[in-house]
PDB file of C-alpha atoms in Angstrom:
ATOM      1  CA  UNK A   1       0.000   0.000   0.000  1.00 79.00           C
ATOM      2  CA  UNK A   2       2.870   2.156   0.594  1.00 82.00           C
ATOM      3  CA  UNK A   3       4.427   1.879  -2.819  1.00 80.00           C
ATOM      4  CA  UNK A   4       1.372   2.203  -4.779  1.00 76.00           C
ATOM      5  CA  UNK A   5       1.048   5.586  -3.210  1.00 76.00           C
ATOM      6  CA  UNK A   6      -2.289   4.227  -0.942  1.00 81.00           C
ATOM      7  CA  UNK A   7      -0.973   4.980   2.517  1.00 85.00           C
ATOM      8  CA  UNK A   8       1.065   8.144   3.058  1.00 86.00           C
ATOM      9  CA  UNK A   9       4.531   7.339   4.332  1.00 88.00           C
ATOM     10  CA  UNK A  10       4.939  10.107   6.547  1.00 83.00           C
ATOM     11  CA  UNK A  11       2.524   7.594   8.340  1.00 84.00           C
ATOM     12  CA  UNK A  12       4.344   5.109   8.681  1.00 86.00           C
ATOM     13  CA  UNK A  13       5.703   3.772  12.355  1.00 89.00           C
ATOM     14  CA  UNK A  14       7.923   1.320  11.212  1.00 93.00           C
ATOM     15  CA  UNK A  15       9.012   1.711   7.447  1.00 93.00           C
ATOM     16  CA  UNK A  16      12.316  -0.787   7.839  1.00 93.00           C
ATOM     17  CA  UNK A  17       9.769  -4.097   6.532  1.00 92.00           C
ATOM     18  CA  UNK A  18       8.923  -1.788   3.501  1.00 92.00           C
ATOM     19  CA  UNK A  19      12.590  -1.010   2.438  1.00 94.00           C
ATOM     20  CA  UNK A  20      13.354  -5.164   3.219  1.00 93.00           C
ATOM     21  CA  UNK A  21      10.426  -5.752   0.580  1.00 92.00           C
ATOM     22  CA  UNK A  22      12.066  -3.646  -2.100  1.00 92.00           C
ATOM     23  CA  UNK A  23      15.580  -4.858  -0.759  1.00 92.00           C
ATOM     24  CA  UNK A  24      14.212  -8.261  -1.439  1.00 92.00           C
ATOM     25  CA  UNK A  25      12.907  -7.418  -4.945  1.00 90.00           C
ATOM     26  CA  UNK A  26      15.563  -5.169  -6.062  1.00 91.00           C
ATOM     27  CA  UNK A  27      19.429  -4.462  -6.278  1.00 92.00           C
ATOM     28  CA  UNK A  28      18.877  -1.649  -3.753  1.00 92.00           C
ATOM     29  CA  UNK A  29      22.942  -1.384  -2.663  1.00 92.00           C
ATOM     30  CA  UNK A  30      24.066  -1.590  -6.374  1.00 92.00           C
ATOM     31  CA  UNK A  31      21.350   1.026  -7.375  1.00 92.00           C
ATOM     32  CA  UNK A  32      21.927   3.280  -4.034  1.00 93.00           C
ATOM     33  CA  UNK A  33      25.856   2.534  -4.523  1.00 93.00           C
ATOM     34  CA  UNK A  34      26.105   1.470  -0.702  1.00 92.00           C
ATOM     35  CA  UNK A  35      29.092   0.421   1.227  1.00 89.00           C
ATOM     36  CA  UNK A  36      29.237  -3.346   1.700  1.00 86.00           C
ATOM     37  CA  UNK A  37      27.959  -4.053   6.044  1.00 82.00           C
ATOM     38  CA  UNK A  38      30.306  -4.519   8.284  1.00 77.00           C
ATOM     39  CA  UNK A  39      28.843  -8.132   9.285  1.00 72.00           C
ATOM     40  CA  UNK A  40      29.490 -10.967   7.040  1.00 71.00           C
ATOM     41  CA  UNK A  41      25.812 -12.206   7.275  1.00 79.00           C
ATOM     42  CA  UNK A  42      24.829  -9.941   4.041  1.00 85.00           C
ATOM     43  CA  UNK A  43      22.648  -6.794   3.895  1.00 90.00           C
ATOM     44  CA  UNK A  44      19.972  -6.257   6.189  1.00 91.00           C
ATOM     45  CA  UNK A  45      16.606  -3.651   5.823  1.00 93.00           C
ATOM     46  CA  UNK A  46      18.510  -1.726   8.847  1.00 93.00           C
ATOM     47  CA  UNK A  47      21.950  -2.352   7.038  1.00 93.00           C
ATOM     48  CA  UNK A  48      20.518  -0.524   3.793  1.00 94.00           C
ATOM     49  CA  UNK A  49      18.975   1.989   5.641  1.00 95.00           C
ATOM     50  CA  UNK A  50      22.117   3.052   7.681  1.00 94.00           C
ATOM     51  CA  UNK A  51      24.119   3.230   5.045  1.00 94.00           C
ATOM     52  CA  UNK A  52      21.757   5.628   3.353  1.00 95.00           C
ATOM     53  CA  UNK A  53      22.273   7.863   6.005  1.00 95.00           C
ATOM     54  CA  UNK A  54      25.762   7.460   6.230  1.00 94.00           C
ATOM     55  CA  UNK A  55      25.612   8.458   2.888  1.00 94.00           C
ATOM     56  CA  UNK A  56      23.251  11.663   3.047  1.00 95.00           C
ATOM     57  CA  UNK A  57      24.608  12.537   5.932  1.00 93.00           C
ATOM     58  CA  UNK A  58      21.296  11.800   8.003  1.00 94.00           C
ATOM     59  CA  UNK A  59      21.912  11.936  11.427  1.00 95.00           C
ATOM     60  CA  UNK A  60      19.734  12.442  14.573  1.00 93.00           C
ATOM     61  CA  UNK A  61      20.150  15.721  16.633  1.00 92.00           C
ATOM     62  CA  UNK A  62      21.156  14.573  19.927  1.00 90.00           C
ATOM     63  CA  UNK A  63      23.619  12.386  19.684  1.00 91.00           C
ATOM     64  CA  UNK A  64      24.673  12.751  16.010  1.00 90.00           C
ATOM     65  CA  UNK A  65      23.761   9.213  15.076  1.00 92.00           C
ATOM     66  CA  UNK A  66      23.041   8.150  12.086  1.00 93.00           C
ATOM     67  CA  UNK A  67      19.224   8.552  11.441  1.00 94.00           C
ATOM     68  CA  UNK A  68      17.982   5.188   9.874  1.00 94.00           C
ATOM     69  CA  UNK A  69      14.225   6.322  10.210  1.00 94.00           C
ATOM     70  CA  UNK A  70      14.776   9.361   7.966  1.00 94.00           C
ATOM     71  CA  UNK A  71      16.715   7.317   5.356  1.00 96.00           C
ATOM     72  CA  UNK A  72      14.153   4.618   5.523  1.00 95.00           C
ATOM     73  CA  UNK A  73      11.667   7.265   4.867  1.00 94.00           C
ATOM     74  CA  UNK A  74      13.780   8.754   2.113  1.00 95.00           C
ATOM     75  CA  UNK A  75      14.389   5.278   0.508  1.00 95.00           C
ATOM     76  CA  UNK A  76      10.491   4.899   0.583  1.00 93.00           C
ATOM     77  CA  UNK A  77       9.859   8.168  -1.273  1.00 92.00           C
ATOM     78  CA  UNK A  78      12.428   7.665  -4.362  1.00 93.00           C
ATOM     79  CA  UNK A  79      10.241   4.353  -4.770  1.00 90.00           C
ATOM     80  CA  UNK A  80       6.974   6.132  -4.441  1.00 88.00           C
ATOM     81  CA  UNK A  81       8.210   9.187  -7.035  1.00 88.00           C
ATOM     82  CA  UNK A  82       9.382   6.384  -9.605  1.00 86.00           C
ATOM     83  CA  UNK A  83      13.266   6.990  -9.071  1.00 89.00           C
ATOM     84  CA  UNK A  84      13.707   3.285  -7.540  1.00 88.00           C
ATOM     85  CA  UNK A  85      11.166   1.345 -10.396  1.00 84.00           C
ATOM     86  CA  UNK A  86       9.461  -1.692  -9.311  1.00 81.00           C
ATOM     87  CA  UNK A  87       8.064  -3.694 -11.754  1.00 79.00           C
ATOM     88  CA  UNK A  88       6.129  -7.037 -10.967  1.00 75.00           C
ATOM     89  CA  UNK A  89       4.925  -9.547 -13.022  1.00 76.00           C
ATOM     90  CA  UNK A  90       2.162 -11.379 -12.656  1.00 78.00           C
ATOM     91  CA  UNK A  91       2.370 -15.057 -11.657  1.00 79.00           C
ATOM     92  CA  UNK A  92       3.134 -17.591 -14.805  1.00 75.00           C
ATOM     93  CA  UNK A  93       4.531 -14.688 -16.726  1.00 73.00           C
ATOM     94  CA  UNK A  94       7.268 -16.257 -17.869  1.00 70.00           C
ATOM     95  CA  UNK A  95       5.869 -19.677 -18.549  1.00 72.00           C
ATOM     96  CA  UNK A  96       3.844 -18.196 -20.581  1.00 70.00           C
ATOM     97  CA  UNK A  97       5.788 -15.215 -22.389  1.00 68.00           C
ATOM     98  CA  UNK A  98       6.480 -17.439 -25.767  1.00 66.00           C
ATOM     99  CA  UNK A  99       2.676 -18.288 -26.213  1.00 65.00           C
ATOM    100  CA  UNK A 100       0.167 -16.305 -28.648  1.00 64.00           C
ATOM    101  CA  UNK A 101      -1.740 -14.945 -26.592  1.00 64.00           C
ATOM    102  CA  UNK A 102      -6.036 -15.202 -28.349  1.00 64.00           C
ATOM    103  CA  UNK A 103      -7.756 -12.166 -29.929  1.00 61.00           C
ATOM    104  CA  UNK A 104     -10.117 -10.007 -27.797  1.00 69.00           C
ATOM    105  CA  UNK A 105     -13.883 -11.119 -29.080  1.00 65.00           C
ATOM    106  CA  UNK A 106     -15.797  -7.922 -30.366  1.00 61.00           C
TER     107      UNK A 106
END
């Protein structure tokens, strides 16, 4: 819902499951050009996030942390706007891609 544009993401209490569905379904580090983690166990939604506030420079103003919440929320909006595209198919696409598909009847 928050991808299609449905629910607003300003909204949204915890938007770290959203950015692990894109994460899941797209290159996100490649695209955001992200710093490998520090752990070995592979990029996490919290991972991503972080290091897109690392790399804006997001960071919260108390104790100059970085501010994962705001990058989450930033990562959300460049897939809302259409900078991040996210394109799914619909199940048996691909099985079925080579097939003719019939003529509409009048």
């Amino acid at each position: 819902q928050v991808l299609a544009g449905v629910y607003p993401i300003s909204q949204l209490q915890e938007p770290y499951s959203a950015v692990g569905f894109l994460a899941a379904r797209l290159p996100l580090p490649t695209l955001l050009q992200l710093r490998p983690p520090t752990s070995a166990a592979g990029w996490t939604a919290w991972d991503i996030c972080e290091a897109w506030a690392e790399k804006r420079g997001y960071k919260t103003a108390k104790a100059a942390r970085n501010d994962v919440y705001r990058a989450a929320n930033s990562i959300l909006r460049l897939a809302a706007d259409g900078r991040l595209r996210l394109c799914l198919r619909p199940p048996g696409y691909a099985a079925q891609k080579g097939e003719p598909r019939p003529l509409p009847l009048p």
